Coordinates of C-alpha atoms in Angstrom, one line a residue:
M29 CA 22.8 30.9 0.5
G30 CA 20.4 30.0 -2.4
Y31 CA 17.1 31.7 -2.8
C32 CA 14.1 30.0 -1.1
R33 CA 10.4 30.4 -1.7
V34 CA 8.1 30.7 1.3
V35 CA 4.5 30.0 0.7
M36 CA 1.6 30.8 3.1
T37 CA -2.0 29.6 2.3
P38 CA -5.3 30.2 4.1
L39 CA -6.2 26.5 3.9
M40 CA -2.8 25.5 5.5
P41 CA -1.8 28.2 8.0
S42 CA 1.9 27.1 7.9
A43 CA 5.1 28.0 6.2
V44 CA 6.2 25.9 3.2
V45 CA 9.8 26.5 2.1
I46 CA 10.9 25.0 -1.3
V47 CA 14.5 24.8 -2.3
D48 CA 14.8 23.8 -6.0
S49 CA 17.9 22.4 -7.7
T50 CA 18.5 25.8 -9.1
E51 CA 18.7 27.2 -5.6
A52 CA 20.6 24.3 -3.8
R53 CA 24.3 24.2 -3.2
F54 CA 26.4 21.7 -5.2
Q55 CA 30.0 20.7 -4.8
G56 CA 31.8 18.7 -7.5
N57 CA 30.7 17.6 -11.0
W58 CA 26.9 17.7 -11.3
Q59 CA 25.3 18.1 -14.7
T60 CA 22.1 20.0 -15.3
S61 CA 19.6 17.8 -17.1
S62 CA 16.0 17.6 -18.3
F63 CA 16.2 14.1 -19.7
Q64 CA 14.0 12.4 -17.1
R65 CA 10.3 13.4 -17.0
N66 CA 8.4 14.8 -14.0
S67 CA 11.2 17.0 -12.5
Y68 CA 10.3 19.9 -10.3
G69 CA 10.7 22.9 -12.6
Q70 CA 12.4 22.6 -15.9
T71 CA 15.6 20.9 -14.8
Y72 CA 17.4 18.8 -12.1
R73 CA 20.9 17.9 -11.4
V74 CA 22.5 14.5 -12.0
T75 CA 25.9 12.7 -11.6
D76 CA 27.2 9.2 -12.0
R77 CA 28.5 6.9 -9.4
M78 CA 31.3 4.8 -10.9
S79 CA 33.6 2.4 -9.1
Y80 CA 36.2 5.1 -8.5
S81 CA 36.1 8.9 -8.3
T82 CA 38.1 11.5 -6.4
D83 CA 35.3 14.0 -6.8
P84 CA 33.3 14.2 -3.5
R85 CA 30.1 15.6 -5.1
V86 CA 27.8 16.9 -2.5
A87 CA 24.3 18.4 -2.8
Q88 CA 22.8 20.6 0.0
W89 CA 19.4 22.2 0.4
R90 CA 19.6 25.1 2.9
P91 CA 16.2 26.5 3.7
S92 CA 15.5 30.0 5.1
L93 CA 13.0 29.0 7.7
P94 CA 10.7 31.8 9.0
S95 CA 11.0 30.5 12.6
A96 CA 12.0 27.7 14.8
G97 CA 9.6 24.8 15.1
K98 CA 8.7 21.4 13.7
Y99 CA 8.8 20.9 9.9
T100 CA 8.1 17.9 7.7
V101 CA 10.9 17.4 5.1
S102 CA 10.1 16.0 1.6
I103 CA 12.1 15.6 -1.6
W104 CA 11.0 15.8 -5.2
L105 CA 12.7 13.6 -7.8
P106 CA 12.1 13.1 -11.5
D107 CA 11.3 9.6 -12.8
G108 CA 13.8 6.9 -12.1
G109 CA 15.0 3.9 -14.2
E110 CA 17.2 0.8 -14.1
D111 CA 20.3 2.9 -14.2
R112 CA 19.4 5.0 -11.1
A113 CA 20.7 4.5 -7.6
T114 CA 18.3 2.4 -5.4
A115 CA 19.8 3.3 -2.0
V116 CA 20.6 7.0 -1.6
T117 CA 21.3 8.3 1.9
Y118 CA 19.9 11.8 2.7
R119 CA 21.2 13.4 5.9
L120 CA 19.1 16.0 7.6
H121 CA 21.1 18.4 9.9
H122 CA 18.5 19.9 12.3
A123 CA 18.3 21.0 16.0
G124 CA 21.9 19.9 16.7
Q125 CA 21.3 16.3 15.4
V126 CA 21.5 14.4 12.2
S127 CA 18.7 12.1 10.9
E128 CA 19.4 9.7 8.0
F129 CA 16.9 8.5 5.4
L130 CA 17.4 5.9 2.6
V131 CA 15.6 6.7 -0.7
N132 CA 15.2 4.5 -3.9
Q133 CA 15.7 6.8 -6.9
A134 CA 14.9 4.1 -9.5
V135 CA 11.1 4.4 -9.0
L136 CA 8.7 6.9 -10.6
G137 CA 9.0 10.5 -9.5
G138 CA 6.8 13.6 -10.0
Q139 CA 5.6 13.9 -6.4
W140 CA 6.8 14.9 -2.9
K141 CA 8.3 12.0 -0.9
R142 CA 8.4 12.7 2.8
L143 CA 11.5 11.8 4.7
G144 CA 10.3 10.0 7.9
R145 CA 6.8 9.6 9.2
G146 CA 6.4 12.8 11.2
S147 CA 8.0 16.2 11.5
H148 CA 11.5 17.2 12.7
L149 CA 12.5 19.9 15.1
F150 CA 14.4 22.9 13.7
H151 CA 16.1 25.8 15.7
G152 CA 15.9 28.1 12.7
S153 CA 19.6 29.0 13.0
G154 CA 20.2 29.2 9.3
E155 CA 22.8 26.4 9.6
E156 CA 20.3 23.5 9.2
F157 CA 20.2 21.7 5.9
L158 CA 19.5 18.5 4.0
E159 CA 22.5 16.8 2.4
L160 CA 23.2 14.1 -0.2
R161 CA 26.8 12.8 -0.6
V162 CA 27.6 10.6 -3.6
A163 CA 30.3 8.9 -1.6
D164 CA 27.7 7.3 0.7
I165 CA 26.2 5.4 -2.3
A166 CA 27.5 2.0 -3.2
A167 CA 29.7 2.1 -6.3
S168 CA 28.4 0.5 -9.5
L169 CA 30.3 -2.2 -11.4
P170 CA 33.1 -1.1 -13.7
R171 CA 31.9 0.4 -17.1
S172 CA 28.3 0.4 -15.7
A173 CA 27.4 3.9 -14.6
L174 CA 24.8 4.4 -11.8
Y175 CA 23.2 7.8 -11.8
V176 CA 22.2 9.9 -8.8
Q177 CA 19.6 12.7 -9.1
A178 CA 19.1 15.8 -7.1
D179 CA 16.0 18.0 -7.5
A180 CA 13.9 19.9 -5.0
A181 CA 13.4 19.8 -1.2
R182 CA 10.4 21.1 0.8
F183 CA 10.3 22.1 4.4
A184 CA 6.8 22.5 5.7
S185 CA 5.7 23.5 9.3
D186 CA 3.0 21.4 10.8
P187 CA -0.4 22.2 9.4
A188 CA -3.6 22.4 11.4
P189 CA -5.6 19.2 11.6
P190 CA -8.3 18.7 9.1
T191 CA -11.4 20.7 9.9
E192 CA -14.0 19.1 7.6
A193 CA -15.4 15.6 7.3
P194 CA -15.2 13.8 4.0
R195 CA -18.4 13.7 2.0
I196 CA -19.4 10.1 1.1
N197 CA -19.9 9.9 -2.7
S198 CA -21.0 6.3 -3.1
V199 CA -21.4 2.9 -1.4
I200 CA -21.4 -0.3 -3.4
E201 CA -22.9 -3.3 -1.5
A202 CA -22.3 -6.8 -2.8
P203 CA -22.5 -10.3 -1.2
N204 CA -18.7 -10.4 -0.7
F205 CA -17.5 -6.8 -0.5
V206 CA -18.3 -3.2 0.3
E207 CA -16.7 -0.3 -1.6
I208 CA -16.9 3.2 -0.3
S209 CA -15.7 6.4 -2.0
W210 CA -15.6 10.0 -0.7
T211 CA -14.4 13.5 -1.5
T212 CA -11.0 14.9 -0.7
T213 CA -10.6 17.2 2.3
S214 CA -8.1 20.1 2.6
V215 CA -4.8 19.5 4.4
S216 CA -5.5 15.7 4.7
D217 CA -2.5 13.5 3.9
A218 CA -4.5 10.3 4.2
Y219 CA -7.8 8.9 5.4
L220 CA -8.6 6.5 8.3
I221 CA -11.2 3.9 7.7
S222 CA -13.0 2.4 10.7
R223 CA -15.6 -0.4 10.8
G224 CA -18.0 -1.8 13.3
N225 CA -21.0 -4.2 13.3
E226 CA -24.5 -3.2 14.5
A227 CA -23.6 -4.0 18.2
G228 CA -19.8 -3.4 18.3
S229 CA -17.5 -0.5 18.7
M230 CA -15.6 1.0 15.7
T231 CA -12.1 -0.3 14.9
V232 CA -9.6 1.3 12.5
I233 CA -9.1 -1.2 9.6
A234 CA -7.1 0.9 7.1
E235 CA -5.3 4.1 6.3
V236 CA -5.3 5.0 2.6
T237 CA -4.1 8.0 0.6
G238 CA -6.8 7.7 -2.1
T239 CA -10.5 8.4 -1.8
T240 CA -11.8 4.8 -2.3
Y241 CA -11.7 1.8 0.0
L242 CA -12.7 -1.8 -0.9
D243 CA -13.5 -4.0 2.1
L244 CA -13.3 -7.7 1.3
D245 CA -13.4 -8.9 4.9
V246 CA -17.2 -9.0 5.2
E247 CA -19.8 -11.7 5.7
H248 CA -22.9 -12.4 3.7
G249 CA -26.1 -10.7 4.9
F250 CA -24.5 -8.5 7.6
S251 CA -24.8 -4.8 8.3
Y252 CA -21.7 -2.7 9.0
N253 CA -21.0 0.8 10.2
Y254 CA -18.1 2.7 8.5
S255 CA -16.4 5.9 9.3
V256 CA -14.0 8.0 7.2
A257 CA -11.8 10.8 8.6
G258 CA -9.0 12.8 7.1
V259 CA -5.6 12.7 9.0
N260 CA -2.3 14.5 8.8
D261 CA 0.7 15.0 11.2
A262 CA -1.4 17.4 13.3
G263 CA -4.2 14.9 14.0
V264 CA -7.5 13.4 12.9
G265 CA -10.3 15.5 11.5
P266 CA -14.1 15.2 11.7
V267 CA -15.7 11.8 10.8
A268 CA -18.2 10.9 8.2
F269 CA -20.4 7.9 8.9
V270 CA -22.2 5.5 6.6
T271 CA -23.9 2.1 7.0
A272 CA -23.7 -0.7 4.4
A273 CA -25.2 -4.2 4.3
T274 CA -23.9 -7.1 2.3
S275 CA -26.6 -8.8 0.3
K276 CA -27.6 -12.4 1.0
S277 CA -26.8 -15.1 -1.5
A278 CA -25.6 -18.6 -1.9
P279 CA -22.0 -19.1 -0.9
L280 CA -19.5 -17.6 -3.3
Q281 CA -16.3 -19.3 -2.2
M282 CA -15.3 -22.7 -3.5
V283 CA -14.4 -25.4 -1.0
Q284 CA -10.6 -25.5 -0.5
G285 CA -8.3 -28.2 0.8
L286 CA -10.3 -31.3 -0.2
T287 CA -8.4 -34.5 0.6
V288 CA -9.2 -38.2 0.6
R289 CA -7.7 -41.1 2.6
T290 CA -8.7 -44.7 3.2
V291 CA -10.2 -45.5 6.7
R292 CA -11.4 -49.0 7.4
G293 CA -11.4 -49.7 3.7
A294 CA -13.7 -46.7 2.9
P295 CA -12.8 -43.2 1.5
E296 CA -12.8 -40.5 4.1
L297 CA -13.1 -36.9 2.7
S298 CA -12.1 -33.8 4.6
W299 CA -12.0 -30.1 3.7
Q300 CA -11.7 -26.6 5.0
P301 CA -14.8 -24.6 6.0
T302 CA -16.0 -21.9 3.7
R303 CA -17.5 -18.5 4.5
A304 CA -21.3 -18.3 4.5
A305 CA -21.8 -22.1 4.2
T306 CA -24.2 -23.9 6.5
A307 CA -23.7 -27.3 5.0
Y308 CA -21.8 -29.1 2.2
L309 CA -22.9 -31.3 -0.7
V310 CA -20.7 -34.3 -1.4
E311 CA -20.7 -35.3 -5.1
R312 CA -19.4 -38.5 -6.5
S313 CA -18.7 -39.8 -10.0
K314 CA -17.6 -43.1 -11.4
K315 CA -15.6 -41.3 -14.1
S316 CA -13.0 -38.6 -13.8
G317 CA -14.5 -35.3 -14.8
G318 CA -18.1 -36.4 -14.2
P319 CA -21.0 -36.6 -14.4
F320 CA -21.2 -36.0 -10.6
F321 CA -24.2 -36.8 -8.5
T322 CA -24.9 -35.6 -4.9
I323 CA -24.7 -38.5 -2.5
A324 CA -24.8 -36.7 0.9
Q325 CA -25.4 -33.3 2.6
V326 CA -23.4 -32.8 5.8
T327 CA -22.9 -29.9 8.2
G328 CA -19.3 -30.8 9.2
T329 CA -16.2 -30.9 7.2
K330 CA -15.7 -34.7 7.0
F331 CA -17.5 -37.5 5.3
V332 CA -16.9 -41.3 5.0
D333 CA -18.4 -43.0 2.0
F334 CA -19.1 -46.5 3.1
L335 CA -20.9 -47.3 -0.2
A336 CA -17.9 -46.6 -2.4
F337 CA -16.4 -49.5 -4.3
G338 CA -13.5 -49.8 -6.6
V339 CA -12.8 -46.3 -8.0
A340 CA -14.6 -43.1 -7.1
H341 CA -14.1 -39.4 -7.8
Y342 CA -15.3 -36.7 -5.5
R343 CA -16.2 -33.0 -5.3
V344 CA -17.6 -31.0 -2.4
R345 CA -19.8 -27.9 -2.8
S346 CA -20.9 -25.4 -0.1
V347 CA -24.6 -24.6 0.5
N348 CA -26.8 -22.4 2.6
A349 CA -30.5 -21.3 2.8
Y350 CA -30.1 -19.2 -0.4
G351 CA -28.7 -22.0 -2.6
N352 CA -25.7 -24.0 -3.7
S353 CA -22.4 -22.5 -4.5
A354 CA -21.7 -22.2 -8.3
L355 CA -18.2 -23.4 -7.6
S356 CA -17.3 -26.8 -6.4
S357 CA -13.9 -28.0 -5.0
W358 CA -11.3 -29.5 -7.2
Q359 CA -11.8 -33.2 -7.8
V360 CA -10.0 -35.8 -5.7
N361 CA -9.7 -39.5 -6.7
W362 CA -9.9 -42.7 -4.6
R363 CA -9.1 -46.3 -5.4
G364 CA -10.2 -49.0 -3.0

């Protein structure tokens, strides 16, 4: 059995067993390579998948687990490319069962990619392993080699849930968005973002792996409560709270969906409602492209111009108590 490294850290009271390509078992013709960047260690193994081959070519990562229990399983790959296999089956033999995972090796590497969402049960028998068989991969076209890579595998027992709340670094408030950033917390794989208004309960709106969240689903002049909490497979950690208020301004969104049809000999305009608008300005011109002049202000999303005659060109602009939108709709044309 290959040599495995077991790592224990005070921040993560769990076992982490890493089996590199230098420690894994290989059957068949695999080449040692350092051509692709971002491998784990100095080298990795690679082979090609042609249309025909009698060589079975198998890679196995056999960890020496310290005990039975649940472990998350991740793989590390170097950078991919157009000539790398896009559908590689990994089989995890654990606790008397086999779990399969499909991995695209053509994408950028240089990081751990977890197989499955959660952890997997292991008996710690010494006969449990992760396996890749080249025969499972669809063959490439003749004279067009497709390459399969094998680097490191990691087996990590479930960590403790996060024990600290993120610290909010900044809050940017604008008329049409709120952006929140925070510090990283130990043992957090991702962060849950929740939002509520001044009177409502909090609702989870996003799960992100970074430390910044941009909320575009907000209204003008409203106050919102946000919470940020670290999360991993063991659970959700303590929550950090912050309040943000969007500033009040004229509507920012241009009117969409403006159409015109003839009703009883007059042009009838209709359009979609826009966010933060309390009314709409209907603008008309005798010439395409303007100049346009406001002929009506309406609170609904329809208007019939009974004074139009011959040819008319229209735009609609949203408005509220703080002013008119700088953007009008696209022009529509009518001929009587």
